[in-house]
PDB file of C-alpha atoms in Angstrom:
ATOM      1  CA  MET G   1      41.926 118.239  72.100  1.00 89.00           C
ATOM      2  CA  ALA G   2      44.527 121.041  72.076  1.00 91.00           C
ATOM      3  CA  ILE G   3      44.891 120.737  75.861  1.00 94.00           C
ATOM      4  CA  LEU G   4      45.755 117.028  75.587  1.00 95.00           C
ATOM      5  CA  ILE G   5      48.258 117.655  72.780  1.00 96.00           C
ATOM      6  CA  ILE G   6      49.899 120.421  74.815  1.00 95.00           C
ATOM      7  CA  ALA G   7      50.039 118.174  77.897  1.00 95.00           C
ATOM      8  CA  GLY G   8      51.565 115.318  75.899  1.00 95.00           C
ATOM      9  CA  THR G   9      54.085 117.588  74.196  1.00 95.00           C
ATOM     10  CA  PHE G  10      55.114 119.098  77.521  1.00 92.00           C
ATOM     11  CA  PHE G  11      55.520 115.621  79.007  1.00 94.00           C
ATOM     12  CA  LEU G  12      57.678 114.517  76.048  1.00 95.00           C
ATOM     13  CA  GLY G  13      59.665 117.763  76.211  1.00 92.00           C
ATOM     14  CA  PHE G  14      60.372 117.097  79.867  1.00 89.00           C
ATOM     15  CA  GLN G  15      61.539 113.571  79.059  1.00 90.00           C
ATOM     16  CA  LEU G  16      63.846 114.945  76.332  1.00 91.00           C
ATOM     17  CA  ASN G  17      65.228 117.520  78.768  1.00 90.00           C
ATOM     18  CA  GLU G  18      65.931 114.726  81.266  1.00 87.00           C
ATOM     19  CA  LEU G  19      67.707 112.741  78.560  1.00 91.00           C
ATOM     20  CA  LEU G  20      69.864 115.687  77.478  1.00 87.00           C
ATOM     21  CA  PHE G  21      70.434 117.553  80.737  1.00 84.00           C
ATOM     22  CA  ALA G  22      69.815 115.190  83.680  1.00 79.00           C
ATOM     23  CA  GLN G  23      73.330 115.872  84.969  1.00 79.00           C
ATOM     24  CA  LEU G  24      72.423 119.573  85.228  1.00 76.00           C
ATOM     25  CA  GLU G  25      69.636 119.043  87.756  1.00 73.00           C
ATOM     26  CA  HIS G  26      70.273 121.042  90.936  1.00 72.00           C
ATOM     27  CA  HIS G  27      67.514 119.217  92.844  1.00 71.00           C
ATOM     28  CA  ARG G  28      64.231 117.642  91.838  1.00 70.00           C
ATOM     29  CA  GLY G  29      62.409 120.311  89.875  1.00 68.00           C
ATOM     30  CA  ALA G  30      65.355 122.711  89.442  1.00 71.00           C
ATOM     31  CA  HIS G  31      67.478 122.392  86.314  1.00 76.00           C
ATOM     32  CA  TRP G  32      70.309 124.604  85.064  1.00 85.00           C
ATOM     33  CA  ILE G  33      68.866 124.188  81.541  1.00 85.00           C
ATOM     34  CA  PHE G  34      65.129 123.565  81.340  1.00 88.00           C
ATOM     35  CA  LEU G  35      63.778 123.522  77.787  1.00 89.00           C
ATOM     36  CA  PRO G  36      60.184 122.755  78.920  1.00 91.00           C
ATOM     37  CA  ALA G  37      60.070 126.290  80.357  1.00 89.00           C
ATOM     38  CA  GLY G  38      60.178 127.449  76.748  1.00 88.00           C
ATOM     39  CA  LEU G  39      57.365 125.079  75.867  1.00 90.00           C
ATOM     40  CA  ARG G  40      55.286 126.518  78.700  1.00 89.00           C
ATOM     41  CA  LEU G  41      55.676 130.069  77.462  1.00 86.00           C
ATOM     42  CA  LEU G  42      55.264 129.136  73.799  1.00 86.00           C
ATOM     43  CA  PHE G  43      52.030 127.252  74.451  1.00 91.00           C
ATOM     44  CA  VAL G  44      50.598 130.096  76.489  1.00 89.00           C
ATOM     45  CA  LEU G  45      51.494 132.682  73.858  1.00 86.00           C
ATOM     46  CA  VAL G  46      49.953 130.593  71.075  1.00 87.00           C
ATOM     47  CA  PHE G  47      46.988 128.992  72.875  1.00 91.00           C
ATOM     48  CA  GLY G  48      46.294 131.362  75.786  1.00 88.00           C
ATOM     49  CA  VAL G  49      44.239 129.820  78.586  1.00 90.00           C
ATOM     50  CA  ARG G  50      44.105 126.444  76.786  1.00 93.00           C
ATOM     51  CA  GLY G  51      47.901 126.465  76.899  1.00 93.00           C
ATOM     52  CA  ILE G  52      47.824 127.069  80.653  1.00 92.00           C
ATOM     53  CA  ALA G  53      45.381 124.173  81.139  1.00 94.00           C
ATOM     54  CA  GLY G  54      47.576 121.912  78.999  1.00 95.00           C
ATOM     55  CA  ILE G  55      50.678 122.845  80.997  1.00 93.00           C
ATOM     56  CA  PHE G  56      48.850 122.148  84.251  1.00 93.00           C
ATOM     57  CA  LEU G  57      47.905 118.677  82.980  1.00 93.00           C
ATOM     58  CA  GLY G  58      51.353 118.044  81.479  1.00 92.00           C
ATOM     59  CA  SER G  59      53.064 119.086  84.717  1.00 88.00           C
ATOM     60  CA  ALA G  60      50.827 116.713  86.659  1.00 88.00           C
ATOM     61  CA  LEU G  61      51.766 113.871  84.262  1.00 89.00           C
ATOM     62  CA  VAL G  62      55.466 114.639  84.711  1.00 85.00           C
ATOM     63  CA  ARG G  63      55.167 114.668  88.493  1.00 81.00           C
ATOM     64  CA  MET G  64      53.091 111.471  88.600  1.00 82.00           C
ATOM     65  CA  ASN G  65      55.557 109.699  86.305  1.00 77.00           C
ATOM     66  CA  ALA G  66      58.656 110.776  88.231  1.00 69.00           C
ATOM     67  CA  GLU G  67      57.864 109.133  91.552  1.00 67.00           C
ATOM     68  CA  GLN G  68      55.022 108.302  93.824  1.00 63.00           C
ATOM     69  CA  ALA G  69      53.832 111.610  95.123  1.00 66.00           C
ATOM     70  CA  LEU G  70      50.963 112.809  97.202  1.00 71.00           C
ATOM     71  CA  THR G  71      48.075 114.110  95.131  1.00 79.00           C
ATOM     72  CA  PHE G  72      48.305 117.371  97.077  1.00 79.00           C
ATOM     73  CA  ASN G  73      51.952 117.864  96.012  1.00 78.00           C
ATOM     74  CA  ILE G  74      51.118 117.065  92.384  1.00 81.00           C
ATOM     75  CA  LEU G  75      48.324 119.634  92.402  1.00 87.00           C
ATOM     76  CA  ILE G  76      50.438 122.322  94.104  1.00 86.00           C
ATOM     77  CA  GLU G  77      53.462 121.933  91.806  1.00 83.00           C
ATOM     78  CA  SER G  78      51.299 121.762  88.673  1.00 86.00           C
ATOM     79  CA  GLY G  79      49.283 124.703  89.937  1.00 86.00           C
ATOM     80  CA  ILE G  80      52.426 126.775  90.471  1.00 87.00           C
ATOM     81  CA  SER G  81      53.399 126.198  86.833  1.00 85.00           C
ATOM     82  CA  ALA G  82      49.949 127.266  85.658  1.00 88.00           C
ATOM     83  CA  VAL G  83      49.606 130.274  87.962  1.00 87.00           C
ATOM     84  CA  ALA G  84      53.059 131.647  87.084  1.00 87.00           C
ATOM     85  CA  LEU G  85      52.117 131.436  83.401  1.00 85.00           C
ATOM     86  CA  LEU G  86      48.735 133.024  83.974  1.00 87.00           C
ATOM     87  CA  LEU G  87      50.251 135.955  85.876  1.00 88.00           C
ATOM     88  CA  ILE G  88      52.824 136.741  83.198  1.00 85.00           C
ATOM     89  CA  TYR G  89      50.351 136.215  80.344  1.00 86.00           C
ATOM     90  CA  GLN G  90      47.771 138.523  81.934  1.00 87.00           C
ATOM     91  CA  LEU G  91      50.450 141.122  82.681  1.00 87.00           C
ATOM     92  CA  ALA G  92      51.626 140.996  79.050  1.00 84.00           C
ATOM     93  CA  LEU G  93      48.066 141.449  77.781  1.00 84.00           C
ATOM     94  CA  TRP G  94      47.530 144.301  80.230  1.00 88.00           C
ATOM     95  CA  ARG G  95      50.767 145.933  78.999  1.00 83.00           C
ATOM     96  CA  GLY G  96      49.468 145.841  75.410  1.00 82.00           C
ATOM     97  CA  MET G  97      50.597 142.528  73.963  1.00 80.00           C
ATOM     98  CA  ASP G  98      48.361 141.635  71.030  1.00 78.00           C
ATOM     99  CA  PRO G  99      46.759 138.194  71.652  1.00 75.00           C
ATOM    100  CA  SER G 100      47.502 137.388  67.983  1.00 73.00           C
ATOM    101  CA  LEU G 101      51.197 138.130  68.767  1.00 75.00           C
ATOM    102  CA  GLY G 102      51.346 140.614  65.900  1.00 73.00           C
ATOM    103  CA  ASN G 103      53.326 143.128  67.965  1.00 76.00           C
ATOM    104  CA  LEU G 104      55.624 140.597  69.653  1.00 75.00           C
ATOM    105  CA  ARG G 105      59.282 141.451  68.999  1.00 79.00           C
ATOM    106  CA  TRP G 106      62.502 139.887  70.244  1.00 78.00           C
ATOM    107  CA  GLN G 107      62.760 142.413  73.078  1.00 82.00           C
ATOM    108  CA  SER G 108      59.274 141.477  74.252  1.00 81.00           C
ATOM    109  CA  LEU G 109      60.127 137.767  74.046  1.00 79.00           C
ATOM    110  CA  LEU G 110      63.210 138.325  76.163  1.00 83.00           C
ATOM    111  CA  ILE G 111      61.249 140.313  78.766  1.00 86.00           C
ATOM    112  CA  LEU G 112      58.522 137.646  78.845  1.00 84.00           C
ATOM    113  CA  SER G 113      61.155 134.907  79.179  1.00 85.00           C
ATOM    114  CA  VAL G 114      62.871 136.589  82.116  1.00 89.00           C
ATOM    115  CA  GLY G 115      59.569 137.585  83.736  1.00 89.00           C
ATOM    116  CA  PHE G 116      58.163 134.112  83.471  1.00 86.00           C
ATOM    117  CA  GLY G 117      61.447 132.513  84.571  1.00 87.00           C
ATOM    118  CA  ALA G 118      61.628 134.736  87.657  1.00 91.00           C
ATOM    119  CA  THR G 119      57.970 134.231  88.576  1.00 90.00           C
ATOM    120  CA  SER G 120      58.098 130.466  88.140  1.00 88.00           C
ATOM    121  CA  ALA G 121      61.439 130.135  89.922  1.00 90.00           C
ATOM    122  CA  PHE G 122      60.264 132.254  92.860  1.00 93.00           C
ATOM    123  CA  MET G 123      57.013 130.355  93.341  1.00 90.00           C
ATOM    124  CA  HIS G 124      58.532 126.891  92.867  1.00 88.00           C
ATOM    125  CA  SER G 125      61.531 127.674  95.090  1.00 89.00           C
ATOM    126  CA  LEU G 126      59.256 128.831  97.901  1.00 90.00           C
ATOM    127  CA  TRP G 127      57.413 125.527  97.660  1.00 89.00           C
ATOM    128  CA  PHE G 128      60.569 123.414  97.361  1.00 87.00           C
ATOM    129  CA  ALA G 129      62.278 125.162 100.283  1.00 88.00           C
ATOM    130  CA  SER G 130      59.179 124.898 102.480  1.00 87.00           C
ATOM    131  CA  THR G 131      58.787 121.168 101.777  1.00 85.00           C
ATOM    132  CA  GLY G 132      62.469 120.260 102.171  1.00 84.00           C
ATOM    133  CA  VAL G 133      63.105 119.430  98.505  1.00 81.00           C
ATOM    134  CA  ALA G 134      65.572 122.347  98.379  1.00 80.00           C
ATOM    135  CA  THR G 135      67.975 123.069 101.210  1.00 83.00           C
ATOM    136  CA  SER G 136      68.279 126.723 100.214  1.00 85.00           C
ATOM    137  CA  PHE G 137      65.638 129.008  98.736  1.00 88.00           C
ATOM    138  CA  ILE G 138      68.334 131.248  97.199  1.00 88.00           C
ATOM    139  CA  GLU G 139      70.213 128.379  95.514  1.00 89.00           C
ATOM    140  CA  SER G 140      66.983 126.831  94.280  1.00 86.00           C
ATOM    141  CA  PHE G 141      65.727 130.175  92.957  1.00 92.00           C
ATOM    142  CA  PHE G 142      68.983 130.949  91.157  1.00 92.00           C
ATOM    143  CA  ALA G 143      69.221 127.477  89.548  1.00 90.00           C
ATOM    144  CA  MET G 144      65.586 127.592  88.429  1.00 88.00           C
ATOM    145  CA  LEU G 145      65.827 131.167  87.191  1.00 93.00           C
ATOM    146  CA  VAL G 146      68.888 130.392  85.075  1.00 92.00           C
ATOM    147  CA  GLY G 147      67.423 127.113  83.823  1.00 92.00           C
ATOM    148  CA  ASP G 148      64.005 128.574  83.005  1.00 90.00           C
ATOM    149  CA  VAL G 149      65.402 131.646  81.249  1.00 89.00           C
ATOM    150  CA  VAL G 150      68.041 129.717  79.276  1.00 90.00           C
ATOM    151  CA  GLY G 151      65.543 127.010  78.331  1.00 90.00           C
ATOM    152  CA  THR G 152      62.858 129.526  77.413  1.00 85.00           C
ATOM    153  CA  VAL G 153      65.155 131.732  75.354  1.00 81.00           C
ATOM    154  CA  LEU G 154      66.607 128.724  73.523  1.00 85.00           C
ATOM    155  CA  LEU G 155      63.248 127.201  72.708  1.00 85.00           C
ATOM    156  CA  ILE G 156      61.446 130.438  71.831  1.00 75.00           C
ATOM    157  CA  TYR G 157      64.213 131.556  69.492  1.00 76.00           C
ATOM    158  CA  ILE G 158      64.431 128.125  67.874  1.00 81.00           C
ATOM    159  CA  ALA G 159      60.670 128.282  67.297  1.00 77.00           C
ATOM    160  CA  LYS G 160      60.913 131.852  65.989  1.00 76.00           C
ATOM    161  CA  ALA G 161      63.686 130.824  63.566  1.00 84.00           C
ATOM    162  CA  VAL G 162      61.732 127.793  62.363  1.00 86.00           C
ATOM    163  CA  LEU G 163      58.656 129.947  61.781  1.00 83.00           C
ATOM    164  CA  ALA G 164      60.719 132.495  59.839  1.00 85.00           C
ATOM    165  CA  VAL G 165      62.141 129.735  57.627  1.00 89.00           C
ATOM    166  CA  LEU G 166      58.668 128.283  57.067  1.00 88.00           C
ATOM    167  CA  ARG G 167      57.311 131.709  56.117  1.00 85.00           C
ATOM    168  CA  ARG G 168      60.103 132.176  53.590  1.00 85.00           C
ATOM    169  CA  PHE G 169      59.620 128.656  52.264  1.00 84.00           C
ATOM    170  CA  ASN G 170      55.852 129.181  51.920  1.00 82.00           C
ATOM    171  CA  ALA G 171      56.442 132.469  50.098  1.00 73.00           C
ATOM    172  CA  GLY G 172      58.196 130.445  47.386  1.00 64.00           C
ATOM    173  CA  PRO G 173      60.059 131.830  44.383  1.00 63.00           C
ATOM    174  CA  GLY G 174      58.361 134.706  42.632  1.00 57.00           C
ATOM    175  CA  ARG G 175      55.911 135.366  45.481  1.00 56.00           C
ATOM    176  CA  PRO G 176      56.430 138.286  47.832  1.00 55.00           C
ATOM    177  CA  ASP G 177      57.777 137.460  51.281  1.00 53.00           C
ATOM    178  CA  GLN G 178      55.156 138.113  53.942  1.00 51.00           C
ATOM    179  CA  ASP G 179      57.740 138.802  56.677  1.00 50.00           C
TER     180      ASP G 179
END
């Protein structure tokens, strides 16, 4: 069930991003601000492999909804999103990130955001340049890198702030803050 909720949330997040930032699209798939990149990282950090599966499904829904596309292209583009996440997630675990996120600090979030943004942008830009969607690998990579990092940082820090407020609210008056 979590995978379907993640997929649906990613799809809706993409639609919201299109509504807010459609004019900032460099080419199909490359946005100068891409909030769903933050959703991708957030879901993987919270749900692990289930988050990756949900993002794969959500990416496929986005691609199928956008235009008629070959099944092969849908699978490749959705797969790139999932593989980029998996690589960064596994690297973070290997480097000592606690799966419960207990040791995750703002510096680690920033490093994960940039690492994921660069990995995703590189892989997607290779695909887009090789299929003619992008006329320049470098321009595509730069637009996606900026969009993924800005979107990820914005969304992750909004989520972190909301969680901090909820923790303080749940602590209530007279109860010790668990922060």
